[in-house]
Coordinates of C-alpha atoms in Angstrom, one line a residue:
M1174 CA -36.9 72.1 57.1
A1175 CA -40.3 73.4 54.4
Q1176 CA -38.0 74.8 51.8
A1177 CA -36.7 71.0 51.6
V1178 CA -39.9 70.3 50.0
G1179 CA -39.2 72.4 46.5
S1180 CA -35.4 70.9 46.3
A1181 CA -37.2 67.7 46.5
M1182 CA -39.9 67.8 44.3
R1183 CA -37.5 69.1 41.4
Q1184 CA -35.0 66.6 41.7
I1185 CA -38.4 63.9 41.2
R1186 CA -39.2 64.9 38.3
K1187 CA -35.7 65.3 36.6
N1188 CA -35.2 61.7 36.6
R1189 CA -38.4 61.4 35.2
G1190 CA -37.3 63.3 33.0
E1191 CA -41.2 65.2 32.8
S1192 CA -40.8 69.3 32.0
I1193 CA -43.4 71.0 35.1
V1194 CA -45.9 71.7 32.6
D1195 CA -46.2 68.1 31.9
V1196 CA -46.7 67.4 36.0
A1197 CA -48.5 70.2 36.0
K1198 CA -51.3 69.0 34.0
A1199 CA -51.3 65.9 34.5
T1200 CA -52.0 66.9 38.6
H1201 CA -54.4 69.9 37.5
T1202 CA -52.5 72.3 38.7
S1203 CA -50.8 76.0 37.1
P1204 CA -47.7 75.2 35.6
A1205 CA -46.7 79.1 37.4
S1206 CA -47.7 77.4 41.2
F1207 CA -45.4 74.3 41.0
T1208 CA -42.4 77.0 39.3
K1209 CA -44.1 78.6 42.9
W1210 CA -43.9 75.4 44.8
E1211 CA -40.1 73.8 43.3
N1212 CA -38.3 77.4 43.4
D1213 CA -39.2 77.5 48.1
Q1214 CA -41.9 80.2 46.9
T1215 CA -44.9 79.3 48.4
V1216 CA -44.9 76.0 50.3
P1217 CA -47.8 73.4 48.1
S1218 CA -50.8 72.7 50.5
E1219 CA -51.6 69.2 51.2
R1220 CA -53.9 68.4 49.0
S1221 CA -51.5 69.1 46.2
I1222 CA -48.6 67.0 47.9
R1223 CA -50.8 64.0 48.7
K1224 CA -52.1 64.5 44.1
L1225 CA -48.7 64.4 43.3
A1226 CA -47.5 61.6 45.6
E1227 CA -50.0 59.2 43.6
Y1228 CA -49.2 60.5 40.5
Y1229 CA -45.5 59.9 41.4
N1230 CA -46.5 56.8 42.9
I1231 CA -44.7 57.7 45.9
D1232 CA -45.8 57.7 50.3
P1233 CA -47.0 61.3 50.8
L1234 CA -44.9 61.3 53.7
E1235 CA -41.9 61.5 51.9
L1236 CA -42.6 64.8 50.7
L1237 CA -45.4 65.6 53.9
A1238 CA -42.6 65.8 56.1
L1239 CA -40.6 68.0 54.4
A1240 CA -43.7 70.9 53.8
Y1241 CA -44.7 70.6 57.0
P1242 CA -42.5 69.6 58.9
D1243 CA -43.8 69.7 62.9
K1244 CA -46.7 68.0 61.1
Y1245 CA -45.7 64.7 59.7
A1246 CA -41.9 64.9 59.8
P1247 CA -43.1 62.1 63.9
L1248 CA -45.3 60.5 61.5
Q1249 CA -42.9 59.4 59.5
A1250 CA -40.2 58.3 61.6
E1251 CA -42.8 56.5 63.4
K1252 CA -43.4 54.5 59.9
L1253 CA -39.5 54.0 58.9
E1254 CA -39.0 52.4 62.6
E1255 CA -42.7 50.2 62.8
A1256 CA -40.9 49.1 59.3
K1257 CA -37.5 48.1 60.2
I1258 CA -36.5 49.7 56.8
K1259 CA -32.5 48.9 56.7
T1260 CA -31.2 50.2 53.7
I1261 CA -28.9 48.8 50.9
R1262 CA -26.1 50.7 48.6
V1263 CA -26.5 48.4 45.6
E1264 CA -23.2 48.8 44.1
D1265 CA -22.7 47.9 48.1
I1266 CA -24.2 44.5 46.9
F1267 CA -22.0 44.1 44.1
D1268 CA -19.4 44.8 46.3
N1269 CA -15.9 42.2 45.6
D1270 CA -16.9 41.4 49.4
T1271 CA -20.4 40.5 49.5
V1272 CA -21.2 36.8 48.9
L1273 CA -24.8 37.1 47.5
S1274 CA -26.7 33.4 48.3
Y1275 CA -30.0 32.4 47.2
N1276 CA -31.5 29.2 49.4
D1277 CA -28.4 29.0 51.2
K1278 CA -26.0 28.2 48.9
P1279 CA -23.3 31.0 48.0
L1280 CA -23.6 32.6 43.9
S1281 CA -21.1 31.8 41.8
A1282 CA -19.1 35.4 40.6
T1283 CA -20.2 34.3 37.1
A1284 CA -24.4 34.3 39.0
K1285 CA -23.1 37.6 40.7
A1286 CA -22.0 39.3 37.6
M1287 CA -24.8 38.8 35.7
I1288 CA -27.3 39.8 38.9
S1289 CA -24.9 43.2 38.4
A1290 CA -25.4 43.8 34.9
F1291 CA -29.0 43.2 35.0
I1292 CA -29.6 45.0 37.8
S1293 CA -27.8 48.2 36.9
G1294 CA -29.2 47.6 33.2
M1295 CA -32.6 48.1 34.9
I1296 CA -31.9 51.2 36.6
V1297 CA -30.0 53.2 33.9
N1298 CA -33.4 52.0 31.6
R1299 CA -35.5 53.7 34.3
A1300 CA -34.2 56.9 35.3
E1301 CA -34.3 57.0 31.7

C-alpha cells in the first residue's frame, strides 16, 4: 500500500498546477527526490511528508497513512471515526431530488440554481 503515496502526491501537485521544481523549492526538497517519490521508487520520510502536508495545507495523516500504513492507517481511521465525518458529493446536493433548506425553510429552485452556480464557479477557479 505504500506505493499509493507517490500517486497521491502527484495528484495533489497536479491539481494545484505546480511543477515538481516548484514544490521541491517550496519544501526545501530536491527535485530528484520528489520525482523518485512520485514514481514510487522511494518512500518519503515521515518528516518530508509532514513538510509536504504543511505546504499543501492538508492533514499529514492523509499521506502518512498511505506511506506507512502499519503505523498511521489505524490512527487515521480512528480520527475519522471520532470526527464522524459524513461525506456528501457536491453534485448530489444539487440533484433534483435534494431539497436544500435554510433556517428549516426549503429554498426555491432559483436559489438552489444560484447556489449551484456559485459553488461550481468556486470549484472550477480553485482547480485552475
